[in-house]
Amino acid sequence: TILGETHEEEDEILPRKDYESLDYDRCINDPYLEVLESMDNKKAQRYEAVKWVMVFAIGVCTGLVGLFVDFFVRLFTQLKFRVVQSSVEECTEKGCLALSLLELLGFNLTFVFLASLLVLIQPVAAGSGIPEIKCYLNGVKVPGVVRLQTVVCKAMGVLFSVAGGLFVGKEGPMIHSGAVVGAGLPQFQSITLRKIQFNFPYFRSDRDKRDFVSAGAAAGVAAAFGAPIGGTLFSLEEGSSFWNQGLTWKVLFCSMAATFTLNFFRSGIQFGSWGSFQLPGLLNFGEFKCSESDKKCHLWTAVDLGFFILMGIVGGLLGATFNCLNKRLAKYRMRNVHPKPKLVRVLESLLVSLTTTVVVFVASMVLGECREMSSTSHSGNNTLSLQGMSEDVNSSIKTFFCPNETYNDMATLFFNPQESAILQLFHQDGTFSPVTLSLFFLLYFLLSCWTYGISVPSGLFVPSLLCGAAFGRLVANLLKSYIGLDHIYSGTFALIGAAAFLGGIVRMTISLTVILIESTNEITYGLPIMITLMVAKWTGDFFNKGIYDIHVNLRGVPLLEWETEVEMDKLRASDIMEPNLTYVYPHTRIQSLVSILRTTVHHAFPVVTENRGNEREFMKGNQLISNNIKFKKSSILTRAGEQRRRSQSMKSYPSSELRNMCDEHIAEEPPEKEDLLQQMLERRYTPYPNLYPDQSPSEEWTMEERFRPLTFHGLILRSQLVTLLVRGVCYSESQSSASQPRLSHAEMSEDYPRYPDIHDLDLTLLNPRMIVDVTPYMNPSPFAVSPNTHVSQVFNLFRTMGLRHLPVVNAVGEIVGIITRHNLTQEFLQARLRQHYQSI
C-alpha cells in the first residue's frame, strides 16, 4: 500500500554516515562546576546572571532575524503581486495573458535561483532545519548546522523562497535561525569572522551550548507564531532530548523576549504606533467570532466533537500519505540528484518553481469561479487589518479574469501571501465553492509535497496549515449544504482541519496545541484542538513516522528515541558493547599517543592499567611501567587504606607553575631521532607498547593474550590528548611526573569547539621518548554499567544523562567493553536481537 513500508524499503536507504557525538557529559571536567568552585557566592551569582543576559540577548536577536525576514518577504511579495496584478488586469482586456505569465515566471525563477545559490554556499541551510536541530539537541554533531554562515544563508534564502512563489513557509526556518543565534551569540566568536576575538571564557562546553540552542529554537517558534509558551513546549517536546528545571524558566524568558521584540518593531513599522504590540508574531490567526446577525452560530458545540474526531482520522491518513510520498521523493533525490553536480540541484529547484507558477496561473484562469462580492466579504475587515494588511479585506480579494463586481475565488487563494490565504479560509464566510476548495487542496498537497526537500530553505508549517484549512473549510461547506447544520462556524472547521493535517504530518501534540491556542487567542479551542491532534497522531503513527523523523532516518543520523521496545530487555550490556578497545595508560609515551591518535578515529579512550601477578619484576626494569603500576596501586580504594588516609592530617597540595612546553629536551644523535620520528609516522599502535615494546599481536596469540584484564581508571577525550601534545605537556623518564606542566581548564578549552587535528601536528617539535601523565585531565568517575545490565536501563542512563561513551565494567573493576550512541540505535539493537534469537 502507499502508506505501508516494508523492511526491504528500509534496506534501500543509502549507507549510514558516521556522525560524531557531542560531549554533553563532562561531570568532572565541567567548566560550569570548575568556575563555581573557584568563586565566592557573589561571583557565582554574577556568573548565573550572565546566563540570563545571554538568553535575553538570544531572544532579542532572534526577533530581529524574524523582523528582517518578514520585512523583505513582504517587500518582494508586494512588488511582485503589484506588477503581476496590473499586468493581468491589462492583459485580460487586450488578450496578452502569456506576457503576464512570463512576468510572473521571471520574478519567481529569479528569486528561487538566488535561494538555491545560497544553499550551494551552505548546504545545511536547505529545508526547514528542524531535523538538524533535533539531531543536535539529541547529541549528534551535524557539520555546519549552527554556524554564522548557515543563519545568513538560511534567513536570506527563505525570503527568496517565499517571495519566489514556492509552497514553503518562513516560520519553520525561524526555528533553525534562532538555534544558530543561541549557539553562536554566547561564544562571542565565529569561524566566519576569525579576526573578531573576545576574551569571554564562559559557556565553552557542548552542554552549555546545547541549553542555549534549546532557548534559541524556542525563541524561533515564539517569533514565528507569537506563542512563547508554545515555543517553550516545542523545545521540550520535539527539540531537546535533555531538560532540567532551571532551563525551563530561561527558555520561557528567551521566548518572551523574542515575541515582544518582534511585536514592538512590527507594530511600529507597520502602524507607526511604537509600543502598541498589535502584531505578536509572523503568523497570527486573528479573532474567531461569530457574526452578531447570525444568532444560530456557535464557535463549536459538543456535537461538533464527533466531526472533529473524524477529521483527525482523515488528517492522520492524509499526513501519512504526505510523509510516504515525500520519503519516496527524498530517496529518489538521494540516489539520482545529490550524487550529480550541484548545478542539477539548482535546476531541480527551478523546475519546481516553473511547474508551481504555471499550475497557479492556469488554475486561477481556468478552474477559478467568478463569484459575486457579498456583505460577508467585509466581515473580516478588522481581523485582516490586524495582520498588517495595507487596506481592508478587499485588498486580498483578487478579481483576476473576472468581470466587475465579482472576484476569482481560486486566484484569491493562490495570488495572495499564504498568511492572507489562511485568514481568508478562517474568517470569510461563503466565499469559496466546494469544487474550488477540493482542487486547491489537491494541487497544494501535491506541489508542497514535491517542494519540501529541494535545495532551498523551506518551512512546512504554513503550507500544511493552509492545505489543512482548505480541507476543514470544505468539510464545513459540505455539512452546511448537505446535512443542514446551520450552527457551524466555518472558521472553526478550517482551524481544526489545519490542526489535523499538520498534526498528521509532524506528529506533535502538546506544543502544537498550545501554539494554535496562542495564535487564535481563544482558550475554548483547547479541547477540540487537543483531541484532533491526538487522533491525527495515533492514526498517522499506525503507518509511518513524522516527517522530521523520516528525514533524520534518511540522513543516517544515530538519533536516540525516548525509550526502547520492551523486547529489547532480552539483551544485556554485554550483548551490545564493543569489546575491542583502544586505550591509553595513565603514563604514556608521546610516541604511543601519536600512534594511537593517527591510526584510530575514536573520540575517547579508556585510561587503564594491566593486571599481572609479576608486577614487581616489571617495576624494577622500567620507570614508565613503574609509574603506571604505582598509579594503579594508589588509585585502588580499600577500607584500611581509606581509614588510614582519613586519620592522617591533610597536607596542602603544592601548586606547580603552568607551563606550555617541556623544558627538558633529551639530546640524541640526529640519525636516531629521525628513526624515532619515522617510527611515529609509520608504526601502528600495538596493545602493549610499554610492557612489550618488541612484541606485536600475531595470529599465534590466544584470546586471553589479546584481551588481557585491564583495570579501568577513567576516560580521556581525543581533543584533550591532542591539546596536551600541542602544548607539550610531558616529562622525561629521568624526572618525576610532578615536573610535568599543569594546564587549567580555560587553557584546555581555549580552542573549543574546533580543536587542533592530530594530522596537523608538527612531529619535529616533539620528543617521542617523553612521557605524558594524562591522569590530571581524564574523567576519573564516568558513568559505567555492569555487563549484566538490561538494555533498557543502559538506554535510559545513556539518553537522560547525555552520555557520549559508556564503559562496561565488571565486578572487580575491569573494563570489558564500551557502549556508544551507535550501539543503541534501533537498527543495531534489532540486529543484535536477531542474533540473540538465533543463538538460543
PDB file of N, CA and C in Angstrom, residues 582 592-602 680-686 718 758-759:
ATOM      1  N   THR A 582      40.557   0.421  22.266  1.00  0.00           N
ATOM      2  CA  THR A 582      41.819   1.138  22.103  1.00  0.00           C
ATOM      3  C   THR A 582      41.956   2.047  23.315  1.00  0.00           C
ATOM      4  N   SER A 592      53.602   6.632  21.602  1.00  0.00           N
ATOM      5  CA  SER A 592      52.404   5.786  21.598  1.00  0.00           C
ATOM      6  C   SER A 592      51.149   6.612  21.373  1.00  0.00           C
ATOM      7  N   LEU A 593      51.063   7.795  21.984  1.00  0.00           N
ATOM      8  CA  LEU A 593      49.876   8.636  21.824  1.00  0.00           C
ATOM      9  C   LEU A 593      49.691   9.056  20.368  1.00  0.00           C
ATOM     10  N   VAL A 594      50.777   9.464  19.728  1.00  0.00           N
ATOM     11  CA  VAL A 594      50.686   9.862  18.320  1.00  0.00           C
ATOM     12  C   VAL A 594      50.246   8.679  17.471  1.00  0.00           C
ATOM     13  N   SER A 595      50.789   7.505  17.755  1.00  0.00           N
ATOM     14  CA  SER A 595      50.400   6.313  17.003  1.00  0.00           C
ATOM     15  C   SER A 595      48.925   5.992  17.191  1.00  0.00           C
ATOM     16  N   ILE A 596      48.451   6.079  18.431  1.00  0.00           N
ATOM     17  CA  ILE A 596      47.034   5.792  18.708  1.00  0.00           C
ATOM     18  C   ILE A 596      46.131   6.780  17.991  1.00  0.00           C
ATOM     19  N   LEU A 597      46.434   8.060  18.116  1.00  0.00           N
ATOM     20  CA  LEU A 597      45.559   9.098  17.566  1.00  0.00           C
ATOM     21  C   LEU A 597      45.556   9.089  16.045  1.00  0.00           C
ATOM     22  N   ARG A 598      46.680   8.698  15.435  1.00  0.00           N
ATOM     23  CA  ARG A 598      46.757   8.724  13.979  1.00  0.00           C
ATOM     24  C   ARG A 598      46.184   7.474  13.323  1.00  0.00           C
ATOM     25  N   THR A 599      46.048   6.421  14.062  1.00  0.00           N
ATOM     26  CA  THR A 599      45.564   5.165  13.482  1.00  0.00           C
ATOM     27  C   THR A 599      44.145   4.812  13.917  1.00  0.00           C
ATOM     28  N   THR A 600      43.502   5.685  14.688  1.00  0.00           N
ATOM     29  CA  THR A 600      42.120   5.452  15.107  1.00  0.00           C
ATOM     30  C   THR A 600      41.307   6.727  14.906  1.00  0.00           C
ATOM     31  N   VAL A 601      39.991   6.567  14.951  1.00  0.00           N
ATOM     32  CA  VAL A 601      39.092   7.719  14.826  1.00  0.00           C
ATOM     33  C   VAL A 601      38.219   7.875  16.069  1.00  0.00           C
ATOM     34  N   HIS A 602      38.545   7.165  17.124  1.00  0.00           N
ATOM     35  CA  HIS A 602      37.737   7.241  18.340  1.00  0.00           C
ATOM     36  C   HIS A 602      37.872   8.630  18.968  1.00  0.00           C
ATOM     37  N   MET A 680      57.165   7.060  14.575  1.00  0.00           N
ATOM     38  CA  MET A 680      55.897   7.654  14.995  1.00  0.00           C
ATOM     39  C   MET A 680      54.929   7.759  13.823  1.00  0.00           C
ATOM     40  N   LEU A 681      55.464   8.004  12.627  1.00  0.00           N
ATOM     41  CA  LEU A 681      54.605   8.169  11.463  1.00  0.00           C
ATOM     42  C   LEU A 681      54.129   6.827  10.901  1.00  0.00           C
ATOM     43  N   GLU A 682      55.011   5.819  10.929  1.00  0.00           N
ATOM     44  CA  GLU A 682      54.706   4.564  10.240  1.00  0.00           C
ATOM     45  C   GLU A 682      54.197   3.474  11.165  1.00  0.00           C
ATOM     46  N   ARG A 683      54.566   3.525  12.421  1.00  0.00           N
ATOM     47  CA  ARG A 683      54.267   2.432  13.335  1.00  0.00           C
ATOM     48  C   ARG A 683      52.799   2.412  13.732  1.00  0.00           C
ATOM     49  N   ARG A 684      52.162   1.285  13.595  1.00  0.00           N
ATOM     50  CA  ARG A 684      50.778   1.127  14.035  1.00  0.00           C
ATOM     51  C   ARG A 684      50.755   0.858  15.533  1.00  0.00           C
ATOM     52  N   TYR A 685      49.683   1.288  16.145  1.00  0.00           N
ATOM     53  CA  TYR A 685      49.554   1.130  17.594  1.00  0.00           C
ATOM     54  C   TYR A 685      49.379  -0.344  17.962  1.00  0.00           C
ATOM     55  N   THR A 686      50.196  -0.819  18.887  1.00  0.00           N
ATOM     56  CA  THR A 686      50.048  -2.176  19.407  1.00  0.00           C
ATOM     57  C   THR A 686      49.483  -2.107  20.819  1.00  0.00           C
ATOM     58  N   ARG A 718      39.799  12.592  22.898  1.00  0.00           N
ATOM     59  CA  ARG A 718      40.803  12.816  21.854  1.00  0.00           C
ATOM     60  C   ARG A 718      41.245  14.278  21.840  1.00  0.00           C
ATOM     61  N   ILE A 758      45.181  15.945  14.934  1.00  0.00           N
ATOM     62  CA  ILE A 758      46.453  15.264  15.153  1.00  0.00           C
ATOM     63  C   ILE A 758      47.282  15.209  13.882  1.00  0.00           C
ATOM     64  N   HIS A 759      46.631  15.201  12.719  1.00  0.00           N
ATOM     65  CA  HIS A 759      47.360  15.130  11.455  1.00  0.00           C
ATOM     66  C   HIS A 759      48.008  16.468  11.096  1.00  0.00           C
TER      67      HIS A 759
END
